[in-house]
């Protein structure tokens, strides 16, 4: 948990309206930052994520030899290393599980010893899921009680055929990054299809990847080439505004250049099922990623209700906190199951969503793998404990918009992990 420093008061809103262009997707930015370190040439990225997490990935790429320059016009240039360099200092992954897990795959073939560290929250998160496959491939990895600090000494890697133990795009990408540097063809299988930005980014940087319905294969020994790319707007950041707009009959919110990768856009289907009107225009493909304009309008009769379970829970994992936070305002409530992974994110998101909903006066039932949030409830402003978790701080800022009275978000600054502009943009689109 990050230290709780800043509180922020969020006042109720009357409506949500406006148009937004959001900073680049966090998952894509991480992958471009890490792949560019291995690639030959200079990668040029516009609309790179402004979150602290992706700055951790850029910092780690720089620490292993990439030259990272932030230009005045916001473009980030990354000159590849040729060969990853040793780092005397530990590689600081900050709050970012994506950085730590994917970096483990990136470094796996390098004959140096690195120590990967993170903040208090990251140092509690499970790393065995990445240690297991990458050490099977031939790297030596030690953990501290299953967690960071993680040390890795890379070596000559052999390809593996690996089925991930939990649905995790971070682990899948780590294995593919190691596979790119291994002898033979590495295969990754997953029971639920997780976000495929790793596969698409590897292709964009020139690697060949084969996909079947249940496997992804990558041959070792391929070289990557630098790219020029504009990172699509982050749909998981948009999620807070999409859910906010869905609550207010008469709302009208438009997002330009939003990432609409089908493995990430499930929230749009859920909001549609809840009764919101979602329009998608100007679809284009950029470096394999779908990008488009999205318009959301709330239903005049209020949102209905739904159950989210099975594969849907894995696909919506980052959007579940905000869906749960608006669930009391729906007619029939939202039931979430098969989402045990929420307990090992930046915080125990099931426990924190439940306690914060209760603080606002809601009835909610907590399960090991989810929550039942009945609909038809009214909430009042309260003190929210973000637990230093960006998505909890932002989810409850959205719940606050339809509550009576003011809400205080403790640890509000954690939003900057993924979305530093969040409160400013919220004030811009919330009519009060
Ligand atoms: C991410 C994958 C998900 C997600 C995280 C970003 C990624 O984590 O929750 O915010 O970029 O691959 P897991 O791989 O742990 O499911």
Short mmCIF file of C-alpha atoms and ligand atoms in Angstrom, two decimals:
data_model
loop_
_atom_site.label_atom_id
_atom_site.label_comp_id
_atom_site.label_asym_id
_atom_site.label_seq_id
_atom_site.Cartn_x
_atom_site.Cartn_y
_atom_site.Cartn_z
CA UNK A 1 0.00 0.00 0.00
CA UNK A 2 1.30 3.46 -0.84
CA UNK A 3 1.41 6.00 1.95
CA UNK A 4 -1.89 7.84 2.09
CA UNK A 5 -0.99 11.46 1.44
CA UNK A 6 -3.53 13.51 -0.44
CA UNK A 7 -7.23 13.69 0.15
CA UNK A 8 -9.54 14.95 -2.49
CA UNK A 9 -13.16 15.97 -2.17
CA UNK A 10 -15.48 14.78 -4.91
CA UNK A 11 -18.85 16.53 -5.07
CA UNK A 12 -22.02 15.07 -6.59
CA UNK A 13 -22.69 15.89 -10.25
CA UNK A 14 -25.86 16.72 -12.16
CA UNK A 15 -24.71 15.33 -15.50
CA UNK A 16 -21.66 14.19 -17.47
CA UNK A 17 -20.95 15.71 -20.88
CA UNK A 18 -18.04 16.61 -23.11
CA UNK A 19 -15.36 15.07 -25.23
CA UNK A 20 -12.06 13.56 -24.14
CA UNK A 21 -8.86 12.33 -25.71
CA UNK A 22 -7.08 10.15 -23.19
CA UNK A 23 -3.40 9.42 -22.61
CA UNK A 24 -2.03 6.22 -24.09
CA UNK A 25 -2.99 2.76 -22.98
CA UNK A 26 -0.95 1.50 -20.04
CA UNK A 27 -0.64 -2.10 -21.23
CA UNK A 28 0.51 -1.07 -24.72
CA UNK A 29 2.89 1.60 -23.39
CA UNK A 30 4.63 -0.93 -21.09
CA UNK A 31 5.15 -3.33 -23.97
CA UNK A 32 6.47 -0.68 -26.37
CA UNK A 33 8.81 0.62 -23.64
CA UNK A 34 10.28 -2.83 -22.98
CA UNK A 35 10.41 -4.11 -26.58
CA UNK A 36 12.12 -0.95 -27.79
CA UNK A 37 15.06 -1.77 -25.49
CA UNK A 38 15.65 -5.03 -27.40
CA UNK A 39 14.96 -3.60 -30.87
CA UNK A 40 17.52 -2.19 -33.32
CA UNK A 41 17.03 1.49 -34.06
CA UNK A 42 15.11 4.35 -32.49
CA UNK A 43 11.49 3.85 -31.45
CA UNK A 44 9.35 7.01 -31.48
CA UNK A 45 6.17 6.99 -29.43
CA UNK A 46 3.44 9.60 -29.23
CA UNK A 47 0.65 9.61 -26.65
CA UNK A 48 2.68 7.33 -24.36
CA UNK A 49 0.92 6.64 -21.04
CA UNK A 50 1.42 9.48 -18.55
CA UNK A 51 1.07 7.10 -15.58
CA UNK A 52 3.85 6.39 -13.11
CA UNK A 53 3.67 2.66 -13.92
CA UNK A 54 4.82 3.13 -17.51
CA UNK A 55 7.52 5.53 -16.36
CA UNK A 56 8.80 2.57 -14.30
CA UNK A 57 9.04 0.48 -17.48
CA UNK A 58 10.87 3.26 -19.31
CA UNK A 59 13.21 3.69 -16.31
CA UNK A 60 14.02 -0.03 -16.31
CA UNK A 61 14.66 -0.01 -20.07
CA UNK A 62 17.04 2.91 -19.54
CA UNK A 63 18.73 1.11 -16.63
CA UNK A 64 19.59 -1.84 -18.90
CA UNK A 65 21.07 0.36 -21.59
CA UNK A 66 18.32 1.94 -23.72
CA UNK A 67 18.60 5.69 -24.28
CA UNK A 68 15.24 7.23 -23.40
CA UNK A 69 14.54 10.86 -24.32
CA UNK A 70 11.35 12.79 -23.70
CA UNK A 71 11.07 15.44 -26.40
CA UNK A 72 9.39 18.81 -25.87
CA UNK A 73 6.51 17.83 -28.16
CA UNK A 74 5.73 14.86 -25.88
CA UNK A 75 7.30 12.26 -28.18
CA UNK A 76 9.34 9.61 -26.40
CA UNK A 77 12.39 8.32 -28.25
CA UNK A 78 14.00 5.08 -27.19
CA UNK A 79 17.25 3.91 -28.76
CA UNK A 80 17.60 0.12 -28.43
CA UNK A 81 20.52 -1.34 -26.53
CA UNK A 82 21.96 -3.80 -29.07
CA UNK A 83 22.51 -6.09 -26.09
CA UNK A 84 20.96 -5.48 -22.68
CA UNK A 85 23.51 -4.05 -20.25
CA UNK A 86 24.25 -4.92 -16.63
CA UNK A 87 22.85 -2.64 -13.95
CA UNK A 88 24.68 -2.10 -10.69
CA UNK A 89 21.58 -0.60 -9.08
CA UNK A 90 18.40 -2.64 -8.51
CA UNK A 91 15.75 -2.21 -11.21
CA UNK A 92 12.92 -0.28 -9.58
CA UNK A 93 9.49 -1.38 -10.83
CA UNK A 94 7.65 1.00 -8.48
CA UNK A 95 4.00 -0.03 -8.11
CA UNK A 96 3.93 -1.88 -11.43
CA UNK A 97 3.33 -5.62 -11.55
CA UNK A 98 3.35 -5.44 -15.36
CA UNK A 99 6.87 -4.00 -15.32
CA UNK A 100 8.23 -6.60 -12.92
CA UNK A 101 6.69 -9.63 -14.60
CA UNK A 102 7.37 -8.65 -18.20
CA UNK A 103 10.89 -7.40 -17.42
CA UNK A 104 11.65 -10.86 -15.99
CA UNK A 105 10.97 -12.32 -19.45
CA UNK A 106 12.92 -9.57 -21.20
CA UNK A 107 16.04 -10.11 -19.04
CA UNK A 108 15.90 -13.91 -19.06
CA UNK A 109 18.54 -14.45 -21.74
CA UNK A 110 21.02 -11.87 -20.46
CA UNK A 111 24.17 -13.13 -18.70
CA UNK A 112 24.02 -10.59 -15.87
CA UNK A 113 22.44 -10.73 -12.44
CA UNK A 114 19.68 -8.20 -11.83
CA UNK A 115 17.60 -7.45 -8.76
CA UNK A 116 14.03 -6.28 -9.36
CA UNK A 117 12.41 -4.31 -6.57
CA UNK A 118 9.09 -2.54 -6.05
CA UNK A 119 7.12 -0.52 -3.54
CA UNK A 120 5.35 -2.02 -0.54
CA UNK A 121 2.27 -3.05 -2.54
CA UNK A 122 4.26 -4.63 -5.39
CA UNK A 123 6.50 -6.42 -2.87
CA UNK A 124 3.41 -8.33 -1.64
CA UNK A 125 2.22 -9.48 -5.07
CA UNK A 126 2.71 -13.07 -6.33
CA UNK A 127 5.76 -13.60 -8.56
CA UNK A 128 5.89 -17.40 -8.56
CA UNK A 129 3.62 -17.35 -11.61
CA UNK A 130 6.43 -15.76 -13.64
CA UNK A 131 9.38 -17.44 -11.86
CA UNK A 132 8.10 -20.89 -12.78
CA UNK A 133 8.03 -20.69 -16.61
CA UNK A 134 11.06 -18.43 -16.96
CA UNK A 135 13.22 -20.66 -14.77
CA UNK A 136 11.98 -23.73 -16.67
CA UNK A 137 13.39 -22.03 -19.77
CA UNK A 138 16.83 -21.79 -18.13
CA UNK A 139 17.12 -18.49 -16.20
CA UNK A 140 17.99 -18.62 -12.50
CA UNK A 141 15.41 -16.73 -10.48
CA UNK A 142 15.05 -16.32 -6.74
CA UNK A 143 12.12 -14.75 -4.94
CA UNK A 144 11.66 -13.59 -1.39
CA UNK A 145 8.87 -15.77 -0.02
CA UNK A 146 7.14 -15.84 -3.41
CA UNK A 147 7.48 -12.08 -3.84
CA UNK A 148 9.89 -9.33 -4.84
CA UNK A 149 12.75 -8.59 -4.44
CA UNK A 150 13.36 -10.93 -7.36
CA UNK A 151 16.83 -11.70 -8.62
CA UNK A 152 17.41 -13.07 -12.07
CA UNK A 153 20.51 -14.36 -13.79
CA UNK A 154 19.79 -14.99 -17.43
CA UNK A 155 21.28 -17.73 -19.53
CA UNK A 156 20.88 -19.79 -22.66
CA UNK A 157 17.17 -20.37 -22.86
CA UNK A 158 15.32 -23.37 -24.24
CA UNK A 159 11.81 -23.10 -25.64
CA UNK A 160 8.91 -24.49 -23.59
CA UNK A 161 5.29 -25.41 -24.15
CA UNK A 162 3.59 -23.68 -21.24
CA UNK A 163 0.02 -23.45 -19.97
CA UNK A 164 -0.41 -20.44 -17.67
CA UNK A 165 -1.63 -21.31 -14.15
CA UNK A 166 -3.87 -18.23 -13.84
CA UNK A 167 -5.14 -16.08 -16.70
CA UNK A 168 -2.40 -13.43 -16.93
CA UNK A 169 -1.40 -11.36 -19.94
CA UNK A 170 1.69 -10.25 -18.03
CA UNK A 171 2.92 -13.82 -17.60
CA UNK A 172 1.99 -14.71 -21.20
CA UNK A 173 4.00 -11.73 -22.45
CA UNK A 174 6.95 -12.58 -20.19
CA UNK A 175 7.10 -16.11 -21.63
CA UNK A 176 6.85 -14.78 -25.20
CA UNK A 177 9.66 -12.28 -24.54
CA UNK A 178 11.86 -15.06 -23.20
CA UNK A 179 10.74 -17.30 -26.09
CA UNK A 180 11.91 -14.67 -28.57
CA UNK A 181 15.40 -15.14 -27.13
CA UNK A 182 15.29 -18.94 -26.67
CA UNK A 183 16.41 -21.86 -28.78
CA UNK A 184 13.40 -23.47 -30.46
CA UNK A 185 9.75 -22.49 -30.64
CA UNK A 186 7.97 -21.51 -27.44
CA UNK A 187 4.24 -22.15 -27.10
CA UNK A 188 1.98 -20.45 -24.56
CA UNK A 189 -1.50 -21.76 -23.85
CA UNK A 190 -4.15 -20.08 -21.70
CA UNK A 191 -7.55 -21.30 -20.58
CA UNK A 192 -9.07 -17.82 -20.97
CA UNK A 193 -7.89 -15.51 -23.71
CA UNK A 194 -6.28 -12.54 -22.00
CA UNK A 195 -5.38 -9.20 -23.57
CA UNK A 196 -3.18 -9.74 -26.63
CA UNK A 197 -1.12 -6.54 -26.68
CA UNK A 198 2.10 -8.54 -26.17
CA UNK A 199 1.46 -10.56 -29.32
CA UNK A 200 0.45 -7.47 -31.32
CA UNK A 201 3.43 -5.44 -30.10
CA UNK A 202 5.88 -8.24 -30.93
CA UNK A 203 4.40 -8.35 -34.45
CA UNK A 204 4.59 -4.56 -34.77
CA UNK A 205 8.31 -4.74 -33.89
CA UNK A 206 8.76 -7.34 -36.66
CA UNK A 207 8.56 -10.71 -34.88
CA UNK A 208 6.57 -13.57 -36.34
CA UNK A 209 3.99 -15.07 -34.02
CA UNK A 210 1.54 -17.86 -34.81
CA UNK A 211 -1.85 -17.97 -33.14
CA UNK A 212 -4.39 -20.76 -32.95
CA UNK A 213 -7.59 -20.67 -30.93
CA UNK A 214 -5.81 -21.89 -27.80
CA UNK A 215 -2.09 -21.28 -28.32
CA UNK A 216 0.51 -18.69 -29.29
CA UNK A 217 3.90 -19.72 -30.70
CA UNK A 218 7.06 -17.74 -31.18
CA UNK A 219 10.32 -18.96 -32.70
CA UNK A 220 13.51 -17.91 -30.91
CA UNK A 221 16.32 -15.96 -32.51
CA UNK A 222 14.20 -13.29 -34.20
CA UNK A 223 15.37 -9.68 -34.24
CA UNK A 224 13.14 -6.73 -33.43
CA UNK A 225 13.11 -3.44 -35.35
CA UNK A 226 12.21 -0.07 -33.85
CA UNK A 227 8.75 1.37 -34.62
CA UNK A 228 7.01 4.72 -34.77
CA UNK A 229 3.64 4.57 -33.10
CA UNK A 230 0.85 6.60 -31.53
CA UNK A 231 -0.41 4.76 -28.45
CA UNK A 232 -4.24 4.47 -28.47
CA UNK A 233 -6.15 6.10 -25.60
CA UNK A 234 -6.49 3.88 -22.53
CA UNK A 235 -9.90 2.18 -22.41
CA UNK A 236 -9.37 1.16 -18.76
CA UNK A 237 -8.97 4.87 -17.90
CA UNK A 238 -12.00 5.67 -20.07
CA UNK A 239 -13.90 3.07 -18.05
CA UNK A 240 -14.31 5.49 -15.13
CA UNK A 241 -15.87 8.10 -17.39
CA UNK A 242 -17.93 5.58 -19.38
CA UNK A 243 -19.45 4.29 -16.13
CA UNK A 244 -19.97 7.83 -14.81
CA UNK A 245 -21.76 8.88 -18.01
CA UNK A 246 -23.89 5.71 -17.97
CA UNK A 247 -25.38 6.86 -14.63
CA UNK A 248 -26.86 10.19 -15.75
CA UNK A 249 -29.87 10.26 -18.11
CA UNK A 250 -29.08 13.04 -20.59
CA UNK A 251 -25.34 12.42 -20.48
CA UNK A 252 -23.25 12.60 -23.65
CA UNK A 253 -19.57 11.78 -23.65
CA UNK A 254 -17.30 11.22 -26.65
CA UNK A 255 -13.77 9.72 -26.67
CA UNK A 256 -11.46 10.21 -29.64
CA UNK A 257 -8.67 7.78 -30.57
CA UNK A 258 -9.63 5.27 -27.92
CA UNK A 259 -8.03 1.81 -27.92
CA UNK A 260 -10.71 -0.72 -28.85
CA UNK A 261 -8.74 -3.95 -28.95
CA UNK A 262 -11.46 -6.66 -28.68
CA UNK A 263 -9.62 -8.29 -25.75
CA UNK A 264 -10.06 -5.01 -23.84
CA UNK A 265 -13.40 -3.64 -24.98
CA UNK A 266 -15.70 -6.01 -23.05
CA UNK A 267 -16.85 -3.11 -20.86
CA UNK A 268 -18.64 -1.65 -23.87
CA UNK A 269 -20.66 -4.87 -24.20
CA UNK A 270 -21.46 -4.90 -20.47
CA UNK A 271 -22.60 -1.27 -20.51
CA UNK A 272 -24.74 -2.02 -23.55
CA UNK A 273 -26.26 -5.01 -21.73
CA UNK A 274 -26.99 -2.69 -18.79
CA UNK A 275 -28.95 -0.44 -21.17
CA UNK A 276 -26.41 2.30 -22.03
CA UNK A 277 -26.18 3.47 -25.64
CA UNK A 278 -22.68 3.03 -26.99
CA UNK A 279 -21.71 4.18 -30.47
CA UNK A 280 -18.40 3.34 -32.16
CA UNK A 281 -17.16 5.33 -35.16
CA UNK A 282 -14.01 5.84 -37.24
CA UNK A 283 -12.49 2.42 -36.52
CA UNK A 284 -8.89 2.10 -37.69
CA UNK A 285 -6.05 -0.33 -37.11
CA UNK A 286 -2.69 1.03 -35.92
CA UNK A 287 0.23 -1.33 -35.34
CA UNK A 288 -2.31 -4.13 -35.05
CA UNK A 289 -4.39 -2.30 -32.43
CA UNK A 290 -7.96 -1.14 -33.11
CA UNK A 291 -8.61 2.52 -32.41
CA UNK A 292 -11.87 4.46 -32.73
CA UNK A 293 -14.26 7.10 -31.47
CA UNK A 294 -16.72 6.06 -28.78
CA UNK A 295 -19.87 7.88 -27.72
CA UNK A 296 -21.84 6.98 -24.60
CA UNK A 297 -25.33 8.07 -23.56
CA UNK A 298 -27.15 6.82 -20.48
CA UNK A 299 -30.52 5.11 -20.76
CA UNK A 300 -33.40 7.36 -19.66
CA UNK A 301 -34.73 4.64 -17.37
CA UNK A 302 -31.47 3.84 -15.54
CA UNK A 303 -29.11 0.88 -15.85
CA UNK A 304 -30.53 -2.62 -15.38
CA UNK A 305 -28.25 -5.24 -13.79
CA UNK A 306 -26.05 -8.21 -14.67
CA UNK A 307 -23.84 -11.08 -13.57
CA UNK A 308 -20.16 -11.10 -14.51
CA UNK A 309 -18.41 -14.46 -14.17
CA UNK A 310 -16.15 -16.96 -15.95
CA UNK A 311 -14.03 -15.64 -18.82
CA UNK A 312 -15.79 -12.27 -18.62
CA UNK A 313 -14.30 -11.64 -15.17
CA UNK A 314 -10.76 -12.16 -16.50
CA UNK A 315 -11.40 -9.86 -19.45
CA UNK A 316 -12.89 -7.14 -17.25
CA UNK A 317 -10.44 -7.52 -14.40
CA UNK A 318 -9.36 -3.85 -14.31
CA UNK A 319 -12.93 -2.56 -14.81
CA UNK A 320 -14.57 -4.61 -12.04
CA UNK A 321 -13.90 -2.08 -9.24
CA UNK A 322 -15.74 0.71 -11.06
CA UNK A 323 -18.57 -1.60 -12.15
CA UNK A 324 -19.01 -2.69 -8.52
CA UNK A 325 -18.86 0.94 -7.36
CA UNK A 326 -21.78 1.97 -9.63
CA UNK A 327 -23.74 -1.25 -9.04
CA UNK A 328 -25.89 0.15 -6.17
CA UNK A 329 -27.29 2.70 -8.63
CA UNK A 330 -28.46 0.02 -11.08
CA UNK A 331 -31.99 -1.40 -10.88
CA UNK A 332 -31.11 -5.04 -10.27
CA UNK A 333 -27.55 -4.93 -9.00
CA UNK A 334 -24.32 -6.52 -10.22
CA UNK A 335 -23.03 -9.92 -9.20
CA UNK A 336 -19.32 -10.64 -9.73
CA UNK A 337 -17.76 -14.13 -9.47
CA UNK A 338 -14.55 -15.91 -10.62
CA UNK A 339 -12.60 -12.74 -9.89
CA UNK A 340 -10.29 -14.01 -7.14
CA UNK A 341 -7.36 -12.33 -8.92
CA UNK A 342 -8.78 -9.01 -7.67
CA UNK A 343 -7.43 -9.95 -4.24
CA UNK A 344 -3.80 -9.86 -5.45
CA UNK A 345 -3.85 -6.64 -7.45
CA UNK A 346 -2.37 -3.35 -6.16
CA UNK A 347 -4.67 -3.94 -3.15
CA UNK A 348 -7.24 -6.57 -2.17
CA UNK A 349 -9.80 -4.97 -4.44
CA UNK A 350 -12.70 -7.19 -3.31
CA UNK A 351 -12.23 -6.23 0.34
CA UNK A 352 -11.70 -2.54 -0.38
CA UNK A 353 -14.66 -2.24 -2.75
CA UNK A 354 -16.88 -3.89 -0.12
CA UNK A 355 -15.69 -1.73 2.79
CA UNK A 356 -15.89 1.50 0.80
CA UNK A 357 -19.37 0.70 -0.52
CA UNK A 358 -20.46 0.05 3.07
CA UNK A 359 -18.92 3.35 4.16
CA UNK A 360 -21.20 5.04 1.61
CA UNK A 361 -24.21 3.27 3.11
CA UNK A 362 -24.56 0.44 0.59
CA UNK A 363 -25.49 -3.12 1.27
CA UNK A 364 -22.95 -5.55 -0.27
CA UNK A 365 -22.00 -9.18 0.19
CA UNK A 366 -18.38 -10.24 -0.16
CA UNK A 367 -17.27 -13.64 -1.52
CA UNK A 368 -13.80 -15.13 -1.85
CA UNK A 369 -14.00 -14.62 -5.63
CA UNK A 370 -16.39 -11.70 -5.99
CA UNK A 371 -19.20 -9.53 -4.70
CA UNK A 372 -22.97 -9.23 -4.77
CA UNK A 373 -24.05 -5.61 -4.93
CA UNK A 374 -27.84 -5.22 -4.89
CA UNK A 375 -29.37 -2.48 -7.02
CA UNK A 376 -31.89 0.22 -6.16
CA UNK A 377 -29.74 1.73 -3.41
CA UNK A 378 -28.95 5.35 -2.58
CA UNK A 379 -25.47 6.22 -1.29
CA UNK A 380 -24.18 9.07 0.82
CA UNK A 381 -20.79 10.78 0.71
CA UNK A 382 -18.18 9.19 2.98
CA UNK A 383 -14.45 8.90 3.65
CA UNK A 384 -12.99 6.48 1.15
CA UNK A 385 -9.87 4.47 1.85
CA UNK A 386 -8.15 4.02 -1.52
CA UNK A 387 -5.57 1.69 0.02
CA UNK A 388 -3.07 3.51 -2.19
CA UNK A 389 -4.70 1.76 -5.17
CA UNK A 390 -5.33 3.94 -8.22
CA UNK A 391 -8.36 2.05 -9.46
CA UNK A 392 -10.07 2.16 -6.03
CA UNK A 393 -9.50 5.94 -5.77
CA UNK A 394 -10.99 6.50 -9.24
CA UNK A 395 -13.86 3.98 -8.89
CA UNK A 396 -15.13 5.68 -5.73
CA UNK A 397 -14.74 9.14 -7.25
CA UNK A 398 -17.30 7.89 -9.79
CA UNK A 399 -19.61 6.47 -7.08
CA UNK A 400 -19.34 9.88 -5.36
CA UNK A 401 -20.87 11.65 -8.38
CA UNK A 402 -24.32 10.21 -7.65
CA UNK A 403 -24.13 10.14 -3.85
CA UNK A 404 -25.72 12.71 -1.55
CA UNK A 405 -23.13 15.02 -0.01
CA UNK A 406 -19.39 15.18 -0.52
CA UNK A 407 -16.99 12.23 -0.62
CA UNK A 408 -13.40 12.40 0.59
CA UNK A 409 -10.95 10.18 -1.27
CA UNK A 410 -7.99 9.37 0.96
CA UNK A 411 -4.85 8.52 -0.96
CA UNK A 412 -6.30 10.28 -4.01
CA UNK A 413 -2.80 10.80 -5.46
CA UNK A 414 -2.60 7.09 -6.29
CA UNK A 415 -4.66 7.82 -9.45
CA UNK A 416 -1.35 9.01 -10.94
CA UNK A 417 -0.16 5.40 -11.12
CA UNK A 418 -2.19 5.04 -14.31
CA UNK A 419 -3.99 8.35 -14.90
CA UNK A 420 -2.56 11.60 -13.43
CA UNK A 421 -5.10 13.76 -15.30
CA UNK A 422 -8.10 11.92 -13.83
CA UNK A 423 -9.47 14.52 -11.35
CA UNK A 424 -8.91 17.42 -13.73
CA UNK A 425 -10.80 15.65 -16.53
CA UNK A 426 -13.54 14.61 -14.11
CA UNK A 427 -14.08 18.26 -13.16
CA UNK A 428 -14.11 19.11 -16.88
CA UNK A 429 -16.94 16.72 -17.79
CA UNK A 430 -18.98 16.73 -14.56
CA UNK A 431 -21.75 19.36 -14.56
CA UNK A 432 -22.45 20.56 -11.05
C1 LIG B 1 -2.07 -6.30 -17.59
C2 LIG B 1 -2.67 -7.49 -17.29
C3 LIG B 1 -3.57 -7.64 -16.13
C4 LIG B 1 -4.10 -6.30 -15.67
C5 LIG B 1 -3.03 -5.27 -15.53
C6 LIG B 1 -2.32 -5.06 -16.85
C7 LIG B 1 -1.15 -6.27 -18.74
O1 LIG B 1 -2.84 -8.23 -15.07
O2 LIG B 1 -4.80 -6.44 -14.44
O3 LIG B 1 -3.59 -4.02 -15.11
O4 LIG B 1 -0.78 -5.18 -19.19
O5 LIG B 1 -0.78 -7.35 -19.20
P1 LIG B 1 -2.56 -9.82 -14.97
O6 LIG B 1 -1.66 -10.22 -16.07
O7 LIG B 1 -1.94 -10.00 -13.61
O8 LIG B 1 -3.92 -10.43 -15.04
#
